[in-house]
Amino acid sequence: MRESADKCPMCGQDNKCAALKKSNGTCWCVGKPPLPSEILTQYEWRPCFCENCYDKIIAQSKQNQQ
């Protein structure tokens, strides 16, 4: 079953992107480094991960590069 676009594809936490909502504010992810393409491919190129999962992905990616 496919996750709702309003939820983080990794953990399922509510995570409606501010940019997609067309709200006055910007999403927390604006200006952050991009996620590795292998992660985006795994999650069908759905980049709206929650901030917590994003931080975990970036930390793991940095660890793998060492």
C-alpha atoms as an extended CHARMM CRD file, in Angstrom:
* protein
*
        66  EXT
         1         1  MET       CA              0.0000000000        0.0000000000        0.0000000000  PROA      1               0.0000000000
         2         2  ARG       CA              1.3860000000        3.3820000000       -0.9810000000  PROA      2               0.0000000000
         3         3  GLU       CA              1.8660000000        6.0290000000        1.7160000000  PROA      3               0.0000000000
         4         4  SER       CA             -0.1550000000        9.2190000000        1.6330000000  PROA      4               0.0000000000
         5         5  ALA       CA              1.6890000000       12.2650000000        0.2700000000  PROA      5               0.0000000000
         6         6  ASP       CA              0.9820000000       13.8860000000        3.6460000000  PROA      6               0.0000000000
         7         7  LYS       CA              3.2220000000       11.4020000000        5.4730000000  PROA      7               0.0000000000
         8         8  CYS       CA              6.9540000000       10.8140000000        5.5750000000  PROA      8               0.0000000000
         9         9  PRO       CA              7.6200000000        7.8370000000        3.2700000000  PROA      9               0.0000000000
        10        10  MET       CA             10.1940000000        6.4740000000        5.7110000000  PROA      10              0.0000000000
        11        11  CYS       CA              8.4770000000        6.6250000000        9.1260000000  PROA      11              0.0000000000
        12        12  GLY       CA              4.8550000000        7.5170000000        8.3210000000  PROA      12              0.0000000000
        13        13  GLN       CA              4.8440000000       10.6740000000       10.4760000000  PROA      13              0.0000000000
        14        14  ASP       CA              2.5560000000       13.4960000000        9.3290000000  PROA      14              0.0000000000
        15        15  ASN       CA              4.6720000000       15.6420000000        7.0510000000  PROA      15              0.0000000000
        16        16  LYS       CA              2.7780000000       17.8040000000        4.5980000000  PROA      16              0.0000000000
        17        17  CYS       CA              5.3700000000       19.8320000000        2.7190000000  PROA      17              0.0000000000
        18        18  ALA       CA              4.8750000000       23.5620000000        3.2500000000  PROA      18              0.0000000000
        19        19  ALA       CA              5.7620000000       24.2020000000       -0.3880000000  PROA      19              0.0000000000
        20        20  LEU       CA              3.0820000000       21.7870000000       -1.5820000000  PROA      20              0.0000000000
        21        21  LYS       CA              0.5080000000       23.3360000000        0.7650000000  PROA      21              0.0000000000
        22        22  LYS       CA              1.3380000000       26.7200000000       -0.8010000000  PROA      22              0.0000000000
        23        23  SER       CA              1.5810000000       28.1400000000        2.6960000000  PROA      23              0.0000000000
        24        24  ASN       CA              3.1950000000       31.4690000000        3.4380000000  PROA      24              0.0000000000
        25        25  GLY       CA              6.2390000000       29.8270000000        5.0030000000  PROA      25              0.0000000000
        26        26  THR       CA              8.8700000000       27.7420000000        3.3120000000  PROA      26              0.0000000000
        27        27  CYS       CA              9.4060000000       24.0960000000        4.0750000000  PROA      27              0.0000000000
        28        28  TRP       CA             12.1250000000       23.1830000000        6.5930000000  PROA      28              0.0000000000
        29        29  CYS       CA             14.0150000000       21.4470000000        3.7660000000  PROA      29              0.0000000000
        30        30  VAL       CA             14.6600000000       24.5860000000        1.7030000000  PROA      30              0.0000000000
        31        31  GLY       CA             18.4020000000       25.0980000000        1.4280000000  PROA      31              0.0000000000
        32        32  LYS       CA             19.3120000000       21.6610000000        2.7910000000  PROA      32              0.0000000000
        33        33  PRO       CA             21.6980000000       19.3870000000        0.8410000000  PROA      33              0.0000000000
        34        34  PRO       CA             19.8900000000       16.9760000000       -1.5040000000  PROA      34              0.0000000000
        35        35  LEU       CA             19.2590000000       13.4070000000       -0.4470000000  PROA      35              0.0000000000
        36        36  PRO       CA             21.3210000000       10.6580000000       -2.0950000000  PROA      36              0.0000000000
        37        37  SER       CA             19.6930000000        9.4430000000       -5.3190000000  PROA      37              0.0000000000
        38        38  GLU       CA             19.6880000000        5.8150000000       -4.1090000000  PROA      38              0.0000000000
        39        39  ILE       CA             17.3860000000        6.8420000000       -1.2300000000  PROA      39              0.0000000000
        40        40  LEU       CA             15.0890000000        8.7840000000       -3.5470000000  PROA      40              0.0000000000
        41        41  THR       CA             14.9780000000        5.8280000000       -5.9420000000  PROA      41              0.0000000000
        42        42  GLN       CA             14.1470000000        3.4590000000       -3.0850000000  PROA      42              0.0000000000
        43        43  TYR       CA             11.2370000000        5.6930000000       -2.0570000000  PROA      43              0.0000000000
        44        44  GLU       CA             10.0530000000        6.3570000000       -5.6350000000  PROA      44              0.0000000000
        45        45  TRP       CA             11.5650000000        9.8700000000       -5.8160000000  PROA      45              0.0000000000
        46        46  ARG       CA              9.3160000000       11.2180000000       -3.0560000000  PROA      46              0.0000000000
        47        47  PRO       CA             11.5930000000       13.7520000000       -1.3280000000  PROA      47              0.0000000000
        48        48  CYS       CA              9.2370000000       14.9470000000        1.4220000000  PROA      48              0.0000000000
        49        49  PHE       CA             10.8450000000       13.0920000000        4.3020000000  PROA      49              0.0000000000
        50        50  CYS       CA             10.3070000000       14.4710000000        7.8010000000  PROA      50              0.0000000000
        51        51  GLU       CA             13.2060000000       16.4230000000        9.2810000000  PROA      51              0.0000000000
        52        52  ASN       CA             14.1150000000       13.6040000000       11.6740000000  PROA      52              0.0000000000
        53        53  CYS       CA             14.3830000000       10.9930000000        8.9020000000  PROA      53              0.0000000000
        54        54  TYR       CA             16.2480000000       13.4490000000        6.6600000000  PROA      54              0.0000000000
        55        55  ASP       CA             18.8570000000       13.9570000000        9.3930000000  PROA      55              0.0000000000
        56        56  LYS       CA             19.2260000000       10.1750000000        9.8150000000  PROA      56              0.0000000000
        57        57  ILE       CA             19.6670000000        9.6650000000        6.0540000000  PROA      57              0.0000000000
        58        58  ILE       CA             22.3000000000       12.4220000000        5.7760000000  PROA      58              0.0000000000
        59        59  ALA       CA             24.2060000000       11.1010000000        8.8230000000  PROA      59              0.0000000000
        60        60  GLN       CA             24.2040000000        7.5630000000        7.3850000000  PROA      60              0.0000000000
        61        61  SER       CA             25.3210000000        8.8580000000        3.9900000000  PROA      61              0.0000000000
        62        62  LYS       CA             28.2530000000       10.7290000000        5.5630000000  PROA      62              0.0000000000
        63        63  GLN       CA             29.2170000000        7.5980000000        7.5170000000  PROA      63              0.0000000000
        64        64  ASN       CA             29.1830000000        5.5080000000        4.3430000000  PROA      64              0.0000000000
        65        65  GLN       CA             31.5120000000        7.9850000000        2.6120000000  PROA      65              0.0000000000
        66        66  GLN       CA             34.2150000000        7.5520000000        5.2630000000  PROA      66              0.0000000000
